[in-house]
mmCIF file of C-alpha atoms in Angstrom:
data_model
loop_
_atom_site.group_PDB
_atom_site.id
_atom_site.type_symbol
_atom_site.label_atom_id
_atom_site.label_comp_id
_atom_site.label_asym_id
_atom_site.label_seq_id
_atom_site.Cartn_x
_atom_site.Cartn_y
_atom_site.Cartn_z
ATOM 1 C CA ASP A 768 80.681 81.808 84.352
ATOM 2 C CA GLY A 769 78.597 78.606 84.491
ATOM 3 C CA GLY A 770 80.361 75.316 85.063
ATOM 4 C CA ILE A 771 83.703 76.344 83.605
ATOM 5 C CA THR A 772 86.615 77.050 85.886
ATOM 6 C CA GLN A 773 89.948 78.581 85.053
ATOM 7 C CA SER A 774 92.819 78.747 87.440
ATOM 8 C CA PRO A 775 94.585 80.703 88.617
ATOM 9 C CA LYS A 776 92.911 84.101 88.147
ATOM 10 C CA TYR A 777 96.283 85.855 88.020
ATOM 11 C CA LEU A 778 99.576 84.305 86.933
ATOM 12 C CA PHE A 779 103.038 85.798 86.840
ATOM 13 C CA ARG A 780 105.999 84.258 85.060
ATOM 14 C CA LYS A 781 109.500 85.184 84.031
ATOM 15 C CA GLU A 782 110.320 85.464 80.348
ATOM 16 C CA GLY A 783 111.602 82.186 78.916
ATOM 17 C CA GLN A 784 109.450 79.961 81.125
ATOM 18 C CA ASN A 785 106.620 77.803 79.879
ATOM 19 C CA VAL A 786 103.353 78.141 81.775
ATOM 20 C CA THR A 787 100.183 76.039 81.714
ATOM 21 C CA LEU A 788 96.724 77.507 82.178
ATOM 22 C CA SER A 789 93.987 75.260 83.465
ATOM 23 C CA CYS A 790 90.449 74.986 82.062
ATOM 24 C CA GLU A 791 87.906 72.522 83.450
ATOM 25 C CA GLN A 792 84.198 72.164 82.637
ATOM 26 C CA ASN A 793 81.460 70.023 84.177
ATOM 27 C CA LEU A 794 78.848 70.853 81.550
ATOM 28 C CA ASN A 795 79.466 67.686 79.506
ATOM 29 C CA HIS A 796 80.244 69.830 76.466
ATOM 30 C CA ASP A 797 82.115 68.282 73.564
ATOM 31 C CA ALA A 798 83.732 71.432 72.175
ATOM 32 C CA MET A 799 86.232 73.608 74.023
ATOM 33 C CA TYR A 800 88.075 76.748 72.978
ATOM 34 C CA TRP A 801 90.945 78.988 74.042
ATOM 35 C CA TYR A 802 90.967 82.700 73.248
ATOM 36 C CA ARG A 803 93.376 85.503 73.888
ATOM 37 C CA GLN A 804 92.183 89.041 74.658
ATOM 38 C CA ASP A 805 94.447 92.086 74.647
ATOM 39 C CA PRO A 806 93.430 95.423 76.242
ATOM 40 C CA GLY A 807 90.581 97.088 74.388
ATOM 41 C CA GLN A 808 90.431 94.277 71.854
ATOM 42 C CA GLY A 809 88.134 91.453 70.936
ATOM 43 C CA LEU A 810 88.889 87.775 71.331
ATOM 44 C CA ARG A 811 91.244 85.876 69.064
ATOM 45 C CA LEU A 812 91.048 82.099 68.764
ATOM 46 C CA ILE A 813 94.163 80.170 69.775
ATOM 47 C CA TYR A 814 93.071 76.516 69.676
ATOM 48 C CA TYR A 815 89.849 74.574 69.747
ATOM 49 C CA SER A 816 88.844 70.975 70.294
ATOM 50 C CA GLN A 817 85.648 69.276 69.187
ATOM 51 C CA ILE A 818 86.311 65.930 70.803
ATOM 52 C CA VAL A 819 88.715 64.166 73.136
ATOM 53 C CA ASN A 820 92.194 63.588 71.685
ATOM 54 C CA ASP A 821 91.561 65.984 68.818
ATOM 55 C CA PHE A 822 92.284 69.714 68.517
ATOM 56 C CA GLN A 823 92.776 72.298 65.792
ATOM 57 C CA LYS A 824 94.803 75.489 65.472
ATOM 58 C CA GLY A 825 92.977 78.777 65.527
ATOM 59 C CA ASP A 826 94.119 82.123 64.141
ATOM 60 C CA ILE A 827 97.043 82.676 66.530
ATOM 61 C CA ALA A 828 98.324 79.220 67.550
ATOM 62 C CA GLU A 829 102.049 79.976 67.235
ATOM 63 C CA GLY A 830 103.809 79.731 70.593
ATOM 64 C CA TYR A 831 100.947 77.822 72.233
ATOM 65 C CA SER A 832 100.145 74.143 72.725
ATOM 66 C CA VAL A 833 97.120 72.248 74.064
ATOM 67 C CA SER A 834 95.997 68.757 74.987
ATOM 68 C CA ARG A 835 92.563 67.172 75.308
ATOM 69 C CA GLU A 836 93.011 63.888 77.153
ATOM 70 C CA LYS A 837 89.712 64.188 79.014
ATOM 71 C CA LYS A 838 86.380 65.666 77.965
ATOM 72 C CA GLU A 839 86.364 67.911 81.027
ATOM 73 C CA SER A 840 89.833 69.397 80.644
ATOM 74 C CA PHE A 841 91.572 71.502 77.994
ATOM 75 C CA PRO A 842 94.840 72.956 79.356
ATOM 76 C CA LEU A 843 96.762 75.595 77.415
ATOM 77 C CA THR A 844 100.554 75.866 77.571
ATOM 78 C CA VAL A 845 102.103 79.207 76.743
ATOM 79 C CA THR A 846 105.607 78.399 75.588
ATOM 80 C CA SER A 847 108.727 80.536 75.577
ATOM 81 C CA ALA A 848 108.300 80.785 71.797
ATOM 82 C CA GLN A 849 105.272 83.062 72.250
ATOM 83 C CA LYS A 850 106.744 86.508 71.673
ATOM 84 C CA ASN A 851 104.172 88.563 73.558
ATOM 85 C CA PRO A 852 102.431 86.289 76.060
ATOM 86 C CA THR A 853 101.092 88.917 78.476
ATOM 87 C CA ALA A 854 97.310 88.908 77.954
ATOM 88 C CA PHE A 855 93.944 87.825 79.325
ATOM 89 C CA TYR A 856 93.186 84.204 78.408
ATOM 90 C CA LEU A 857 89.638 82.923 78.154
ATOM 91 C CA CYS A 858 88.451 79.356 77.891
ATOM 92 C CA ALA A 859 85.016 78.443 76.565
ATOM 93 C CA SER A 860 82.957 75.352 75.902
ATOM 94 C CA SER A 861 79.977 74.610 73.722
ATOM 95 C CA PRO A 862 77.419 71.799 73.674
ATOM 96 C CA GLY A 863 77.392 71.658 69.903
ATOM 97 C CA THR A 864 74.698 74.268 69.535
ATOM 98 C CA HIS A 865 75.867 77.689 68.617
ATOM 99 C CA GLU A 866 76.515 79.623 71.816
ATOM 100 C CA GLN A 867 79.669 79.370 73.865
ATOM 101 C CA TYR A 868 79.986 79.406 77.638
ATOM 102 C CA PHE A 869 83.007 81.180 79.057
ATOM 103 C CA GLY A 870 85.162 80.748 82.103
ATOM 104 C CA PRO A 871 86.253 83.706 84.271
ATOM 105 C CA GLY A 872 89.632 84.026 82.564
ATOM 106 C CA THR A 873 93.290 84.007 83.600
ATOM 107 C CA ARG A 874 95.372 87.156 83.418
ATOM 108 C CA LEU A 875 98.951 86.199 82.556
ATOM 109 C CA THR A 876 101.792 88.637 83.069
ATOM 110 C CA VAL A 877 105.255 87.751 81.800
ATOM 111 C CA THR A 878 108.190 89.947 82.800
ATOM 112 C CA SER B 61 90.930 87.814 61.436
ATOM 113 C CA GLN B 62 88.412 90.281 62.844
ATOM 114 C CA GLN B 63 85.191 89.536 60.998
ATOM 115 C CA GLY B 64 82.980 91.818 63.057
ATOM 116 C CA GLU B 65 83.561 95.472 63.795
ATOM 117 C CA GLU B 66 81.476 97.255 66.415
ATOM 118 C CA ASP B 67 80.484 100.867 66.323
ATOM 119 C CA PRO B 68 80.841 102.983 68.367
ATOM 120 C CA GLN B 69 83.940 101.884 70.259
ATOM 121 C CA ALA B 70 82.611 103.607 73.373
ATOM 122 C CA LEU B 71 79.181 104.876 74.376
ATOM 123 C CA SER B 72 78.158 106.809 77.470
ATOM 124 C CA ILE B 73 74.482 107.389 78.328
ATOM 125 C CA GLN B 74 72.260 108.268 81.241
ATOM 126 C CA GLU B 75 70.277 105.650 83.099
ATOM 127 C CA GLY B 76 66.882 105.161 81.484
ATOM 128 C CA GLU B 77 68.071 106.020 77.978
ATOM 129 C CA ASN B 78 68.332 103.488 75.168
ATOM 130 C CA ALA B 79 71.720 102.246 73.939
ATOM 131 C CA THR B 80 72.319 101.163 70.359
ATOM 132 C CA MET B 81 75.432 99.343 69.199
ATOM 133 C CA ASN B 82 76.197 98.291 65.657
ATOM 134 C CA CYS B 83 78.204 95.459 64.167
ATOM 135 C CA SER B 84 79.380 95.053 60.598
ATOM 136 C CA TYR B 85 80.899 91.925 59.123
ATOM 137 C CA LYS B 86 82.461 90.851 55.867
ATOM 138 C CA THR B 87 81.428 87.350 54.822
ATOM 139 C CA SER B 88 78.240 85.306 54.796
ATOM 140 C CA ILE B 89 77.255 83.977 58.190
ATOM 141 C CA ASN B 90 75.238 81.141 59.724
ATOM 142 C CA ASN B 91 74.285 83.268 62.690
ATOM 143 C CA LEU B 92 75.393 86.304 64.649
ATOM 144 C CA GLN B 93 75.634 86.414 68.417
ATOM 145 C CA TRP B 94 76.003 89.163 70.999
ATOM 146 C CA TYR B 95 77.973 88.724 74.197
ATOM 147 C CA ARG B 96 78.520 90.890 77.233
ATOM 148 C CA GLN B 97 81.731 91.174 79.269
ATOM 149 C CA ASN B 98 82.027 92.865 82.615
ATOM 150 C CA SER B 99 85.479 94.245 83.316
ATOM 151 C CA GLY B 100 88.027 91.501 83.915
ATOM 152 C CA ARG B 101 85.468 88.713 83.598
ATOM 153 C CA GLY B 102 84.445 86.087 81.076
ATOM 154 C CA LEU B 103 81.868 86.677 78.363
ATOM 155 C CA VAL B 104 78.188 85.944 78.778
ATOM 156 C CA HIS B 105 75.992 84.986 75.826
ATOM 157 C CA LEU B 106 73.075 87.395 75.348
ATOM 158 C CA ILE B 107 71.277 86.530 72.149
ATOM 159 C CA LEU B 108 71.670 84.692 68.838
ATOM 160 C CA ILE B 109 70.064 85.663 65.552
ATOM 161 C CA ARG B 110 70.125 83.294 62.590
ATOM 162 C CA SER B 111 70.887 84.422 59.061
ATOM 163 C CA ASN B 112 67.256 83.951 58.005
ATOM 164 C CA GLU B 113 65.925 86.096 60.870
ATOM 165 C CA ARG B 114 65.598 89.864 60.783
ATOM 166 C CA GLU B 115 64.760 90.744 64.367
ATOM 167 C CA LYS B 116 64.823 89.091 67.749
ATOM 168 C CA HIS B 117 63.874 90.176 71.255
ATOM 169 C CA SER B 118 64.955 89.051 74.687
ATOM 170 C CA GLY B 119 63.767 91.117 77.649
ATOM 171 C CA ARG B 120 65.173 94.635 77.182
ATOM 172 C CA LEU B 121 67.347 93.506 74.268
ATOM 173 C CA ARG B 122 66.417 93.869 70.626
ATOM 174 C CA VAL B 123 68.694 92.604 67.874
ATOM 175 C CA THR B 124 68.291 93.232 64.173
ATOM 176 C CA LEU B 125 70.151 91.652 61.284
ATOM 177 C CA ASP B 126 70.456 92.961 57.743
ATOM 178 C CA THR B 127 72.300 90.369 55.670
ATOM 179 C CA SER B 128 72.207 92.539 52.551
ATOM 180 C CA LYS B 129 74.212 95.194 54.390
ATOM 181 C CA LYS B 130 76.132 92.649 56.468
ATOM 182 C CA SER B 131 75.249 94.462 59.648
ATOM 183 C CA SER B 132 73.511 93.947 62.973
ATOM 184 C CA SER B 133 72.433 96.200 65.785
ATOM 185 C CA LEU B 134 71.873 95.604 69.489
ATOM 186 C CA LEU B 135 69.411 97.873 71.269
ATOM 187 C CA ILE B 136 69.231 97.936 75.059
ATOM 188 C CA THR B 137 66.126 99.762 76.203
ATOM 189 C CA ALA B 138 65.675 101.601 79.507
ATOM 190 C CA SER B 139 69.328 101.138 80.415
ATOM 191 C CA ARG B 140 70.511 100.617 83.971
ATOM 192 C CA ALA B 141 73.846 101.269 85.652
ATOM 193 C CA ALA B 142 74.264 97.481 85.831
ATOM 194 C CA ASP B 143 74.294 97.363 82.009
ATOM 195 C CA THR B 144 77.737 98.984 82.081
ATOM 196 C CA ALA B 145 79.995 96.493 80.288
ATOM 197 C CA SER B 146 81.654 95.728 76.961
ATOM 198 C CA TYR B 147 79.441 94.244 74.282
ATOM 199 C CA PHE B 148 80.800 92.051 71.491
ATOM 200 C CA CYS B 149 79.268 90.689 68.348
ATOM 201 C CA ALA B 150 80.461 87.311 67.141
ATOM 202 C CA THR B 151 79.833 85.754 63.768
ATOM 203 C CA ASP B 152 79.491 82.046 63.100
ATOM 204 C CA VAL B 153 80.773 81.162 59.657
ATOM 205 C CA SER B 154 81.431 77.523 60.470
ATOM 206 C CA SER B 155 81.084 74.773 57.934
ATOM 207 C CA GLY B 156 80.456 71.176 58.872
ATOM 208 C CA SER B 157 80.660 70.293 62.549
ATOM 209 C CA ALA B 158 83.546 72.599 63.446
ATOM 210 C CA ARG B 159 81.826 75.568 65.061
ATOM 211 C CA GLN B 160 83.929 78.691 65.398
ATOM 212 C CA LEU B 161 83.104 82.254 66.294
ATOM 213 C CA THR B 162 84.929 85.374 65.187
ATOM 214 C CA PHE B 163 84.614 88.284 67.599
ATOM 215 C CA GLY B 164 84.632 91.995 66.960
ATOM 216 C CA SER B 165 86.567 94.490 69.050
ATOM 217 C CA GLY B 166 83.585 95.479 71.166
ATOM 218 C CA THR B 167 81.654 98.531 72.330
ATOM 219 C CA GLN B 168 82.324 99.793 75.843
ATOM 220 C CA LEU B 169 78.997 100.959 77.271
ATOM 221 C CA THR B 170 78.888 103.175 80.336
ATOM 222 C CA VAL B 171 75.492 103.893 81.906
ATOM 223 C CA LEU B 172 75.620 106.812 84.295
ATOM 224 C CA PRO B 173 73.274 106.756 87.304
#
């Protein structure tokens, strides 16, 4: 999992509540990413950021929001507008070369 | 959009046997990468092969790339129980400085002791 931390490992929320997932890296990487993984599926890109104070929507950005105020941090907010938020969320960073380094993930359950 | 599709979806072999997983994709790529994911964990980068390369080795891993067929294969030789995991291919079709990967749905490999 390298120098990327995600907290908490498990998160439970009631439907209708916003929730923020933390992602911190000490690898001095410029680019950071958020993915969603559903059971038995691959990863789908939610948002990504190449530099501080800049971020772009991925394939499934609806119902999510992000911020990138510091190079080390890229928090993801799952809003009440996300229709099916229960999933495994993975954060990654990249030094600008091609490979990505992943955090351990946060499993979000919304009931 | 799912650019890469792995085949098979699941593979079960005995320890010591070789495991081969395949990945097909749809559009031209800059490179193709393979990642491993243990259950409930993050992904770990295994190997990257560029579009102008045909084969690459890393330890017990061998990756091939056929751009004319838009396909890649990952071979794990002399498998071990610890190789049990899901394996994903990811294609890099980025342009400019915005690097993005598109992941396939993965192959679940089980190596029986």
